[in-house]
Coordinates of C-alpha atoms in Angstrom, one line a residue:
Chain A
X1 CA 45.7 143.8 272.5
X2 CA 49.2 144.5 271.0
X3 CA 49.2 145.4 267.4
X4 CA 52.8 145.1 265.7
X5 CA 53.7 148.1 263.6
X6 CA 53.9 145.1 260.8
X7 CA 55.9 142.8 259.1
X8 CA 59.5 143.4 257.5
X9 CA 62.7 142.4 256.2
X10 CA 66.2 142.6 256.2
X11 CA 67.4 142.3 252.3
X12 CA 70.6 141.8 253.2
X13 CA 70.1 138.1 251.9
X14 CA 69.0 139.3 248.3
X15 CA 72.8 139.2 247.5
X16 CA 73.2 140.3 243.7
X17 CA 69.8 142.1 242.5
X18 CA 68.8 145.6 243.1
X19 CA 67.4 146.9 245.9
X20 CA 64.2 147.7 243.5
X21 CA 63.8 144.1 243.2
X22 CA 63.9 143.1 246.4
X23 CA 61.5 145.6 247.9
X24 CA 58.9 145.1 244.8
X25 CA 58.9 141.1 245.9
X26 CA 58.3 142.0 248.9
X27 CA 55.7 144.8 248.6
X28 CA 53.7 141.5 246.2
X29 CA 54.2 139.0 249.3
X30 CA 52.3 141.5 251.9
X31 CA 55.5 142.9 254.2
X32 CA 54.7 145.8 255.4
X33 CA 58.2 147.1 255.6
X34 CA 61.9 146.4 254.4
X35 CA 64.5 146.8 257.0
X36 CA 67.8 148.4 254.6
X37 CA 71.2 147.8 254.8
X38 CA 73.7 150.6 256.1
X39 CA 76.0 150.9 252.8
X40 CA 77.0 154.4 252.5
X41 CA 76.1 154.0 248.9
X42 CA 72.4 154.2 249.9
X43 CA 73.2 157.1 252.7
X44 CA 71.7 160.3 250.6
X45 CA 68.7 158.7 250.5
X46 CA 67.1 159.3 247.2
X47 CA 67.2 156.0 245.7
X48 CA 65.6 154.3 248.6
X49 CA 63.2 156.7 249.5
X50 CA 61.9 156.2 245.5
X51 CA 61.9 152.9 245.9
X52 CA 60.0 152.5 249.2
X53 CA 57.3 155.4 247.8
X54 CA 57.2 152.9 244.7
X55 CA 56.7 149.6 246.4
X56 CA 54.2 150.9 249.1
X57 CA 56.4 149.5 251.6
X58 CA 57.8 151.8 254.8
X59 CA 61.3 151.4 255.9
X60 CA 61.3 149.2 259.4
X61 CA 65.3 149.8 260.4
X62 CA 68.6 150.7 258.9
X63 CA 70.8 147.8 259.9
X64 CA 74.8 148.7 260.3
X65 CA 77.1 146.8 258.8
X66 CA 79.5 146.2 261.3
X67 CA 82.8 145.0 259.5
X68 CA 85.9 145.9 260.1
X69 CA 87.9 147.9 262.8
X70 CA 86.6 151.1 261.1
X71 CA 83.1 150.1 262.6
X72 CA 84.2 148.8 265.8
X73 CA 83.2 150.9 268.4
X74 CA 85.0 149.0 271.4
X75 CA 88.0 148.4 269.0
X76 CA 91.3 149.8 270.7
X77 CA 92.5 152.4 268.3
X78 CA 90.5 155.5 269.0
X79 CA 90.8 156.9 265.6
X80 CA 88.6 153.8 264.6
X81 CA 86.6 154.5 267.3
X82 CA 86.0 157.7 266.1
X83 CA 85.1 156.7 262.5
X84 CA 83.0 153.8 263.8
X85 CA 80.9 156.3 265.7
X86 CA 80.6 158.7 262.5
X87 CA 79.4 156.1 260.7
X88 CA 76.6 155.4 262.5
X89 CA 76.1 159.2 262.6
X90 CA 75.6 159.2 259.5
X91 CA 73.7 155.7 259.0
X92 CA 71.4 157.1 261.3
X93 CA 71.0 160.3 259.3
X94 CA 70.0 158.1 256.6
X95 CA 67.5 156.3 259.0
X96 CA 65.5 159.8 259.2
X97 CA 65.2 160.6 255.8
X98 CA 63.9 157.7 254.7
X99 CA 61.7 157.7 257.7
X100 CA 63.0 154.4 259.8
X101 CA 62.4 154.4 263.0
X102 CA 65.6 152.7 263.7
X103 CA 69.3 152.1 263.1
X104 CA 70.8 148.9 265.1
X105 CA 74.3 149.5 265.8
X106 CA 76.4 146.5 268.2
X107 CA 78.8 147.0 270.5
X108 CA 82.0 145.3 268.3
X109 CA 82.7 144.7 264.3
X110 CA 81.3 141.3 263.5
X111 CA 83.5 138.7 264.3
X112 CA 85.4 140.1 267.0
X113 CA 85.4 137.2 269.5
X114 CA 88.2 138.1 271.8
X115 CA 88.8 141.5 274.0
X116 CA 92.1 143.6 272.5
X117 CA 92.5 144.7 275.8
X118 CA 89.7 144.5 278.9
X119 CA 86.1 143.3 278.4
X120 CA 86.1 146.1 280.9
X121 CA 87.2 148.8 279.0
X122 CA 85.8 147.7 275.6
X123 CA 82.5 148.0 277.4
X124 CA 83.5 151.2 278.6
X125 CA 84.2 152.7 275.0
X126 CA 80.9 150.9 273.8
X127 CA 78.6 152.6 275.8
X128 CA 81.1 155.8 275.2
X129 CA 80.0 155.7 271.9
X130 CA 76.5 154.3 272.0
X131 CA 76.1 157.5 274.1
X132 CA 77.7 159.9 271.4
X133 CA 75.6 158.3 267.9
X134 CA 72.4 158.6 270.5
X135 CA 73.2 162.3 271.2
X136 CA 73.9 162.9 267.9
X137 CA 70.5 161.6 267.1
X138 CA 68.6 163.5 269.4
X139 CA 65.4 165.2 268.4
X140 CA 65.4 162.9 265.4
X141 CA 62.7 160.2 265.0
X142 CA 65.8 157.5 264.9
X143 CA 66.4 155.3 268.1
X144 CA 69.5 153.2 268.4
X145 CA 69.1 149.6 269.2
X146 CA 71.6 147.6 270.7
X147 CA 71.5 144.3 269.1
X148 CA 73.1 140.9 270.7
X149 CA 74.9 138.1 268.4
X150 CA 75.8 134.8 269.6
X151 CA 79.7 134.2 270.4
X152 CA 81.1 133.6 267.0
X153 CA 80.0 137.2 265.9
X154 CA 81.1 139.1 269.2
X155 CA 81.8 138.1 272.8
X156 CA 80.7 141.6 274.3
X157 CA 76.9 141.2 274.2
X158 CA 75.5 138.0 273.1
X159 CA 72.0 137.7 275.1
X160 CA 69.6 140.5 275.9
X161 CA 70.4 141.0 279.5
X162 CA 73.8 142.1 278.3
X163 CA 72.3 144.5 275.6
X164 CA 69.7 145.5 278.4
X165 CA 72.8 146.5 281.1
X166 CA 74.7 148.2 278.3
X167 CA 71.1 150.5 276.7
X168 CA 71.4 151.4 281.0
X169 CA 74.6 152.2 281.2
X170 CA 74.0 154.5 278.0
X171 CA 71.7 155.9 279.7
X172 CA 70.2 157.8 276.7
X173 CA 66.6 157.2 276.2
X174 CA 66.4 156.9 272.6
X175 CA 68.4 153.7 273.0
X176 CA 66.8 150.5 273.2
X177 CA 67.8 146.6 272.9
X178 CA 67.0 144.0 269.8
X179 CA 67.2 140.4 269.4
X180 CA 67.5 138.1 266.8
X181 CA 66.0 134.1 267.2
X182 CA 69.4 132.6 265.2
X183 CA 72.0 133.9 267.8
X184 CA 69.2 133.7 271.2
X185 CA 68.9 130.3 270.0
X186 CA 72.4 129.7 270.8
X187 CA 72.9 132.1 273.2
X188 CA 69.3 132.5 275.7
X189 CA 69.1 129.7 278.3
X190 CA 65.7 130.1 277.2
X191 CA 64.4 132.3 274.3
X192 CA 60.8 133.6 275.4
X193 CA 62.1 134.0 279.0
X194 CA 64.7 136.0 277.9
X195 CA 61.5 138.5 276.4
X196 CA 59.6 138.3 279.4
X197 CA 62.4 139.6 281.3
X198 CA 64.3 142.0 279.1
X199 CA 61.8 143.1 276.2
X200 CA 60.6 146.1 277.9
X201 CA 63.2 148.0 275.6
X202 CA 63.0 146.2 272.5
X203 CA 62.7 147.9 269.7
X204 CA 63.1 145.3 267.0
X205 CA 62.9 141.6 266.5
X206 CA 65.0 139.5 263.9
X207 CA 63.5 136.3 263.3
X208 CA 65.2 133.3 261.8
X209 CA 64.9 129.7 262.8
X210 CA 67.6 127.5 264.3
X211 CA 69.5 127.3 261.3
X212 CA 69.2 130.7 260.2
X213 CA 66.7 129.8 257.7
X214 CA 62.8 130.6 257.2
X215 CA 60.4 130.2 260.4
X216 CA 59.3 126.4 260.0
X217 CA 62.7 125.3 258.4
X218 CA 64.2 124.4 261.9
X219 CA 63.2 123.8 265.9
X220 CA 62.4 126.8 267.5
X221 CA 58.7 126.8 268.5
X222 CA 57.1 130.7 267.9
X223 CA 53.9 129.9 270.0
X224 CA 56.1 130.9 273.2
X225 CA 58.0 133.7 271.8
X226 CA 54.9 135.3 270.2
X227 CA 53.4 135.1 273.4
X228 CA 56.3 136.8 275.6
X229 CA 56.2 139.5 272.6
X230 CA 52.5 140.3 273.3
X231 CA 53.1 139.9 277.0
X232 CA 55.6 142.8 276.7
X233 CA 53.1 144.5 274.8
X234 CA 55.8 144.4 271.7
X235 CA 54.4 147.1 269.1
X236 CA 57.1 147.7 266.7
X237 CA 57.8 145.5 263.6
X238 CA 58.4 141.5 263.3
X239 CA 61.7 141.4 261.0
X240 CA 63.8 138.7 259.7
X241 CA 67.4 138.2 259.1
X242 CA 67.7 135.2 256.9
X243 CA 71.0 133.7 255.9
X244 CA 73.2 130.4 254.3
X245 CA 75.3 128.5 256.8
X246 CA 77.9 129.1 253.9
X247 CA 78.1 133.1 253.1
X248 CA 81.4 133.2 252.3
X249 CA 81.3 130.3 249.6
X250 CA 78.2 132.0 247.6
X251 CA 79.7 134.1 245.3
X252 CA 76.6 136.0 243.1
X253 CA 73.6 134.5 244.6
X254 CA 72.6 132.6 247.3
X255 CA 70.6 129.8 247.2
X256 CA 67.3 130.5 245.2
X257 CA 65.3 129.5 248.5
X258 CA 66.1 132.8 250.0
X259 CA 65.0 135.3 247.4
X260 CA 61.0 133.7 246.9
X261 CA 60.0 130.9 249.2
X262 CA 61.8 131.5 252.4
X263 CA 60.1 135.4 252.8
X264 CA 56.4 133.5 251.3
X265 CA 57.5 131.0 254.1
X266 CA 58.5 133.7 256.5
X267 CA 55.6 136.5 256.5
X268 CA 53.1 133.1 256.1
X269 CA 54.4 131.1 259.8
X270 CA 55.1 134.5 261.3
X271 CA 51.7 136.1 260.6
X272 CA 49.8 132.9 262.0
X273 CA 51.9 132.3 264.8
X274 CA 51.3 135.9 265.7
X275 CA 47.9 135.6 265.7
X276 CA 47.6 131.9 267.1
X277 CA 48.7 133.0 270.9
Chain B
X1 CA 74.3 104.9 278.7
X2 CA 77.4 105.5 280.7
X3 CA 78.8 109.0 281.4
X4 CA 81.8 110.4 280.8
X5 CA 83.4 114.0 281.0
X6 CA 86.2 115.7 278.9
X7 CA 89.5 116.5 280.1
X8 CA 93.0 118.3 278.9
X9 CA 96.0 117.8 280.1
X10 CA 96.8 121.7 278.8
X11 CA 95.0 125.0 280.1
X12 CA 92.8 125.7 276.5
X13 CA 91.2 129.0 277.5
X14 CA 88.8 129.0 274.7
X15 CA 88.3 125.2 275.0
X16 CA 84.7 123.6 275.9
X17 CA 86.8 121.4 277.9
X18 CA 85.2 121.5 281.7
X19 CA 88.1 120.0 283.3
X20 CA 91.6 121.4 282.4
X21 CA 95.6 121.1 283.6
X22 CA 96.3 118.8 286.1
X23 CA 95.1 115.5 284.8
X24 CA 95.2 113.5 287.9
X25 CA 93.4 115.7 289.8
X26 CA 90.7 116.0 286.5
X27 CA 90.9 111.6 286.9
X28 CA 90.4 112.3 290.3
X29 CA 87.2 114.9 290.8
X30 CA 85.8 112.7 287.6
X31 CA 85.7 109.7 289.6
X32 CA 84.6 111.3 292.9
X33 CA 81.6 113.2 291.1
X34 CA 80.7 109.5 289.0
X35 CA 82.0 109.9 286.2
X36 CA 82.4 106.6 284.2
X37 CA 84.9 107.8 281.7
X38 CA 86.7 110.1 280.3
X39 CA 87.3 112.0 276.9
X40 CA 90.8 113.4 275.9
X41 CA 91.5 116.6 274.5
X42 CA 95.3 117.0 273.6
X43 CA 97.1 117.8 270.2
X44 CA 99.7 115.0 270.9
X45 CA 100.2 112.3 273.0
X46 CA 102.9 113.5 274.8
X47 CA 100.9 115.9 276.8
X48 CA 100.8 113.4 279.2
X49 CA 102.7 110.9 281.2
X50 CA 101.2 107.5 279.6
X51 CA 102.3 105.4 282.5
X52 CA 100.7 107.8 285.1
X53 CA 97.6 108.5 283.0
X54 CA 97.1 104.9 282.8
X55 CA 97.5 104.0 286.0
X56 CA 95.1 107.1 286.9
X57 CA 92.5 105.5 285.1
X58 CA 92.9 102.0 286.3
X59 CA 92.9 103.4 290.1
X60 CA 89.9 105.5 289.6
X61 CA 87.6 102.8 287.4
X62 CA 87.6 104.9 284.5
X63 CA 87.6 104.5 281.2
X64 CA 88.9 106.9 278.5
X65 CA 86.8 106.5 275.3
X66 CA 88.1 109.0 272.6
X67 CA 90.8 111.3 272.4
X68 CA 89.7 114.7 270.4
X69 CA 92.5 115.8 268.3
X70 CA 91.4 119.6 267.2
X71 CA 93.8 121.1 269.2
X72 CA 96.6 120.4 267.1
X73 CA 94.9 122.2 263.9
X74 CA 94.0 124.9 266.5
X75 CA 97.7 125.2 267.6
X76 CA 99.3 123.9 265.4
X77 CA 98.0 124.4 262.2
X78 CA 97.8 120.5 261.6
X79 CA 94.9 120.3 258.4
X80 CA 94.2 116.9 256.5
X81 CA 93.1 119.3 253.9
X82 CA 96.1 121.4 253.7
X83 CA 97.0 123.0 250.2
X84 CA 100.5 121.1 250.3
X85 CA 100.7 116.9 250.5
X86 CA 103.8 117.7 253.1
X87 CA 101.5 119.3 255.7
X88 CA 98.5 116.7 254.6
X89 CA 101.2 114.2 255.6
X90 CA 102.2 115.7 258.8
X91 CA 98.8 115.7 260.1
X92 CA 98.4 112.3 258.8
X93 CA 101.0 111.2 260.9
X94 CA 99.7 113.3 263.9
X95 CA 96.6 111.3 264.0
X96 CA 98.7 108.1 263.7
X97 CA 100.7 108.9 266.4
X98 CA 97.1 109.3 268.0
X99 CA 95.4 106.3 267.3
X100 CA 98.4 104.1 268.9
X101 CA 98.1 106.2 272.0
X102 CA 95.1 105.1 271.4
X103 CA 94.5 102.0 271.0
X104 CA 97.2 101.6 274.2
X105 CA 94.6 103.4 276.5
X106 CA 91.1 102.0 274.7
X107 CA 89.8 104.7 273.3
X108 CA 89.3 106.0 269.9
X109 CA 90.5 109.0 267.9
X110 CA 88.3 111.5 267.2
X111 CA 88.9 114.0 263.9
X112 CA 87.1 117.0 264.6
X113 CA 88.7 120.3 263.1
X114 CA 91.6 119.0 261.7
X115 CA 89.5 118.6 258.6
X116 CA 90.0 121.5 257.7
X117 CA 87.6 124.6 256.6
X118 CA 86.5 124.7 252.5
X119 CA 87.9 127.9 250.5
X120 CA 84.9 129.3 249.1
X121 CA 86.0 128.8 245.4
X122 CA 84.0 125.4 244.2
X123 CA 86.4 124.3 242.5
X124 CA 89.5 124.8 245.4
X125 CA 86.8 123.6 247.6
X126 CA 86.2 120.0 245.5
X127 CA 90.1 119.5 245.8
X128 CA 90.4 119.9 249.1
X129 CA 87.1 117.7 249.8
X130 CA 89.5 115.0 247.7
X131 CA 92.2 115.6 249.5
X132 CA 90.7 115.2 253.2
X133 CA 89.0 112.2 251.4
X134 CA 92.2 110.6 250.6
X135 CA 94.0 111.6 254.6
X136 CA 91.2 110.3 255.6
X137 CA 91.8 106.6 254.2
X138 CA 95.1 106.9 255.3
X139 CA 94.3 107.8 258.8
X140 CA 91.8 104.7 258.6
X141 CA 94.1 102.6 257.8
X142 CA 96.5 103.6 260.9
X143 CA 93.6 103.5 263.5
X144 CA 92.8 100.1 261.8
X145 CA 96.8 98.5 262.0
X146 CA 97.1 100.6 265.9
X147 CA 94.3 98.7 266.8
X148 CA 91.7 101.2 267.0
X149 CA 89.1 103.6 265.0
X150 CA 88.1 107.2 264.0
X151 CA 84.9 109.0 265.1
X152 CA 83.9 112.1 262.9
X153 CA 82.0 115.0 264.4
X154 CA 79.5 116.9 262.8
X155 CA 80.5 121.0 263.8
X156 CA 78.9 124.4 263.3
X157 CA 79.1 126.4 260.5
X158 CA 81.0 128.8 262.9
X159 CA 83.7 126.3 263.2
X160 CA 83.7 125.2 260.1
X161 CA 81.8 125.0 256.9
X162 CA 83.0 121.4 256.0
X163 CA 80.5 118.0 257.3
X164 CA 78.2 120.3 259.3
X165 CA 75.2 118.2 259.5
X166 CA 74.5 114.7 260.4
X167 CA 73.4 113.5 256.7
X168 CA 76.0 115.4 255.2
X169 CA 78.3 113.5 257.3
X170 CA 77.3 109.9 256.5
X171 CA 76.9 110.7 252.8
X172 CA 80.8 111.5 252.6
X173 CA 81.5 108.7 254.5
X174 CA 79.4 106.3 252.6
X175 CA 80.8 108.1 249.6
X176 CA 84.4 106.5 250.6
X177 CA 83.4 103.7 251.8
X178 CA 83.7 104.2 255.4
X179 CA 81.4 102.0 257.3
X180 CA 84.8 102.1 260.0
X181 CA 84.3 105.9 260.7
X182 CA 81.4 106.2 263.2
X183 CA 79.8 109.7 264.5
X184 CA 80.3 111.4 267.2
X185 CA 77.3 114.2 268.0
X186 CA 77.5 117.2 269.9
X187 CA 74.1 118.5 270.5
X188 CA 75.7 122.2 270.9
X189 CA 76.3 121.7 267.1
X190 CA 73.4 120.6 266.2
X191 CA 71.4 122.6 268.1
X192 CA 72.8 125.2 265.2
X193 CA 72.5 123.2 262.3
X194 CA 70.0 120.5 262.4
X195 CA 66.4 121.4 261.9
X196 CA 65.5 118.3 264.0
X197 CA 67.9 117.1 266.9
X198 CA 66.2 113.9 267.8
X199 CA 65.7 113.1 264.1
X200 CA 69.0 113.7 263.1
X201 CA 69.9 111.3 266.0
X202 CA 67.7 108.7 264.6
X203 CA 69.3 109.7 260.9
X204 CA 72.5 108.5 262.8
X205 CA 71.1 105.3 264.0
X206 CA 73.6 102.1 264.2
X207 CA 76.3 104.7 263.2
X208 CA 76.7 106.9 266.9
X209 CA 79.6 105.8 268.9
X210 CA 78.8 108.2 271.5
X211 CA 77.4 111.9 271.8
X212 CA 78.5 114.7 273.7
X213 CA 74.9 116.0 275.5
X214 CA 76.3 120.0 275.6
X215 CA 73.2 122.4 276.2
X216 CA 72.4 125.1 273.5
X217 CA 74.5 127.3 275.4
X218 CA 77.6 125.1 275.3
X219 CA 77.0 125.2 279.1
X220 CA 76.3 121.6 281.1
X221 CA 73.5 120.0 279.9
X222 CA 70.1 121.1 281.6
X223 CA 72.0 124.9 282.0
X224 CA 69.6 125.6 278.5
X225 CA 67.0 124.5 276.7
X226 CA 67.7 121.5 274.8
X227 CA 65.3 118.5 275.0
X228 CA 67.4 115.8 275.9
X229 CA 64.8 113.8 277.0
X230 CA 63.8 113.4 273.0
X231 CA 67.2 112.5 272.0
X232 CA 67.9 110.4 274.8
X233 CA 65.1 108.2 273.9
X234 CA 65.6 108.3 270.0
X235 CA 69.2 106.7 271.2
X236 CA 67.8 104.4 273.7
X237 CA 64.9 103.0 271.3
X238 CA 67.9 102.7 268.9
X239 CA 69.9 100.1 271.1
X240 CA 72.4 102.5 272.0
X241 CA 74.2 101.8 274.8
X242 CA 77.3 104.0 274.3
X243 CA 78.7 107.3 276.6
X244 CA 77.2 110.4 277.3
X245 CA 79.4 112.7 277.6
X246 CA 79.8 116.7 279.4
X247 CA 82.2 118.7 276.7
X248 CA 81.2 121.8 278.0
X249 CA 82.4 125.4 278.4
X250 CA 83.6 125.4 282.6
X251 CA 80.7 127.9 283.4
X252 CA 80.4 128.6 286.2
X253 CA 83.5 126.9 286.8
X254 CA 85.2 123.4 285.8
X255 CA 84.2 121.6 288.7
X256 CA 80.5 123.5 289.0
X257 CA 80.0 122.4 285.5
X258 CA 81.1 118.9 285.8
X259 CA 78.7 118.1 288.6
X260 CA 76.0 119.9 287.4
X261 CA 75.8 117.6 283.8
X262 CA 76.6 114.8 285.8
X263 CA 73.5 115.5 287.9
X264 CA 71.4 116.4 285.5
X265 CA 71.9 113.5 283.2
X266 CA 71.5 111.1 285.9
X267 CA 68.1 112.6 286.6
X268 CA 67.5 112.4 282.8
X269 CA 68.3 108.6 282.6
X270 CA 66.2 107.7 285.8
X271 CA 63.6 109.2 284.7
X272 CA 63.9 107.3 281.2
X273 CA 64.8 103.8 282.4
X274 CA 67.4 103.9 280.4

């Protein structure tokens, strides 16, 4: 009987209050885990590793922040190829000390849609660089996991077959493959299939509903993905990746939904439907 | 429920358009496949030969129901929120130019992107929302002396962050009055944004010209994992009896795609009686 390594969550939609706060709200609604954001700020570790010890929470991921062609490992300026690959160096650095088991890196910035040059050769320099932050990481506890965004975000890899054939072509074997539920929504001809057939090498799970918000809030139905996750024999942690349609337009906060009720909502429908199948 | 399937006169790589260039032979395969109609995507009427596309129709039994005007915000830059009442104007007078191609050929025009994306300052955003607001009445009035009417289109918050749900949708339209604006619904879209498709449908009820049945994927529809059956019959118990129709990305080609909806929703509308 699978066991999950427990439930976390990505704070990156507690825009505008510390990271203390987030992680104590969360620590009081029974995650298990906070998956942290990869600002360099954070990097030395200190403040976060306080703040974990403090909360009682471990940390689940370190999740890059992909922005720009300075993080754009496929981009075709190798001198930004070369700092995108330090930085996950580094963000994986962080990963260890604060004891996260892993740092999800993707294969273009965000919102890259087109190639610059080949879909050929920007695959090429991906898994180039995959291969160097994963060698870099060796002997560390910190795998790198691939993760696939739906076509607005990047055309590279957008389902888990694609993120599957690139963690091969790596070729490293402390690389594996995430997904998250808002962008296989969009982009799986079918989301629990999908983890039947390419969730050998997941290592982590983002889970959103349909419209990016709380489990329950929108159409997709957990029963079958919960099931392919145990089928798969899944044991690392359920996370979630919660977000506005409108992220741009919310200047200091988000909504209030996403700071208290969407995570009650979240670990609530995701422990039940875990342990409904 | 009729079927249709979009066409373009102009090669739009990035266009969910299954059937592109070469509009009589897109007329053409339409027909041969069973295709009742088409849908036109082109920025300005003059993509086409209006004599010959006419007479394409007429000699194939098809009808053309809408003509989707986003390609000329795409390529041109043509926004009915524009910061500047000059540009405002100009796309004004782009969908005007539409709607009598329009209502020539029978179909309606249908304003998509050309709406416009929201700055995310409130206030910049509330102007602009006035603005579109007040193109909008003007482009209402020109569909309405051409001969002819708008459709809106719900879109993702990829495309836009401007009328991205069905409710939001009707509330600006019954804000201004608009009971002549009907929707258009592309599942693909909603499959993003609503947290209920065939509830969102019935939301809609009475106000759905027709709806483009694109699966989650944006592939043809059964190439995912959309229910249609749910949607279909939310429509059907709603006395629709408007077009279906295949706007989809041509995966694994135009053709490929175009039969593969067409079969599928065939299938779909045995099965349902409807």
């Amino acid at each position: 009987m699978t066991v999950p390594a427990g439930f976390s969550f990505y704070t990156i939609s507690f825009k505008g209050e510390s990271f203390a706060a987030g992680a104590a709200r969360l620590a009081k609604l029974g995650f298990d885990a906070v998956e942290v954001p990869g600002d360099p700020g954070l990097f030395d570790g200190k403040m976060v590793t306080s703040v974990l010890v403090d909360a009682g929470l471990k940390a689940s991921g370190v999740c890059g922040r992909m922005y720009g062609p300075e993080r754009d490992l496929s981009t075709v300026d190798p001198a930004n190829r070369a700092k995108a690959i330090d930085y996950y160096s580094a963000a994986a650095e962080f990963a260890g000390r604060i004891g996260a088991p892993g740092l999800i890196i993707a294969p273009t910035s965000v919102g890259r849609v087109r190639p610059e040059t080949s879909a050929e050769q920007e695959w090429a320099w991906a898994v180039e660089g995959i291969a160097t932050i994963a060698d870099r990481a060796r002997g560390s506890s910190v795998a790198i996991v691939i993760e696939a965004w739906n076509r607005y975000e990047s055309y590279l890899v957008n389902r888990l077959d694609q993120a599957d054939q690139m963690r091969r072509d790596v070729g490293r074997d402390n690389v594996g493959i995430m997904g998250d539920l808002f962008h296989m929504n969009v982009e799986e001809v079918d989301i629990a299939g999908a983890i039947y057939e390419h969730g050998k090498h997941l290592l982590n799970i983002h889970f959103a509903d349909s419209n990016r918000r709380a489990p329950g809030r929108g159409h997709i139905d957990l029963a079958p993905i919960m099931a392919a996750l145990k089928a798969v024999g899944y044991r690392h942690y359920l996370s979630a990746e919660l977000l506005p349609p409108r992220v741009a337009m919310e200047r200091d906060r988000l909504p209030a939904e996403f700071y208290d009720a969407f995570p009650a909502e979240t670990i609530r429908n995701l422990k039940q439907a875990w342990n409904a199948v | 429920m009729k079927l249709a399937i979009a066409v373009s006169p102009r090669r739009r790589q990035f266009a969910a358009v299954p059937l592109q260039g070469d509009i009589a032979a897109s007329l053409a395969l339409a027909a041969e496949i069973g295709y009742d109609a088409v849908e036109l995507n082109m920025g300005h009427p003059c993509e086409v030969d209006e004599a010959a596309l006419v007479e394409g129709l007429k000699c194939h039994g098809l009808a053309a129901i809408s003509i989707a005007t986003g390609a000329a915000y795409f390529e041109e830059g043509l926004c009915l929120s524009a910061d500047d009442k000059t540009d405002r104007d100009r796309a004004v007078e782009r969908i005007r130019v539409q709607c009598g191609f329009g209502a020539r050929i029978g179909a309606r025009v249908l304003v998509g992107m050309m709406r416009g994306r929201l700055d995310p300052d409130p206030e910049k955003a509330k102007r602009q929302r006035d603005w579109f607001a007040e193109s909008l009445e003007a482009c209402a009035t020109a569909a309405k002396e051409a001969g002819t009417s708008l459709l809106i289109e719900p879109m993702n918050r990829y495309e836009t962050n401007f009328l991205t749900t069905v409710r939001e949708t009707l509330e600006f339209l019954d804000a201004h009055g608009h009971r002549d604006i009907a929707l258009m619904l592309d599942t693909f879209h909603m499959n993003i944004e609503e947290a209920d498709l065939a509830a969102a449908t019935a939301l809609g009820r009475g106000r759905i010209d027709f709806i483009q049945t694109v699966d989650s994927n944006r592939r043809a529809p059964g190439l995912g994992h959309i229910d249609f059956g749910s949607i279909l019959a939310v429509l059907g118990g709603s006395g629709f009896h408007g077009y279906l129709s295949v706007e989809v990305v041509p995966w694994p080609d135009g053709p490929a795609a175009a039969r593969a909806g067409h079969a599928y929703l065939k299938g779909l509308l045995g099965r349902l009686e409807c």
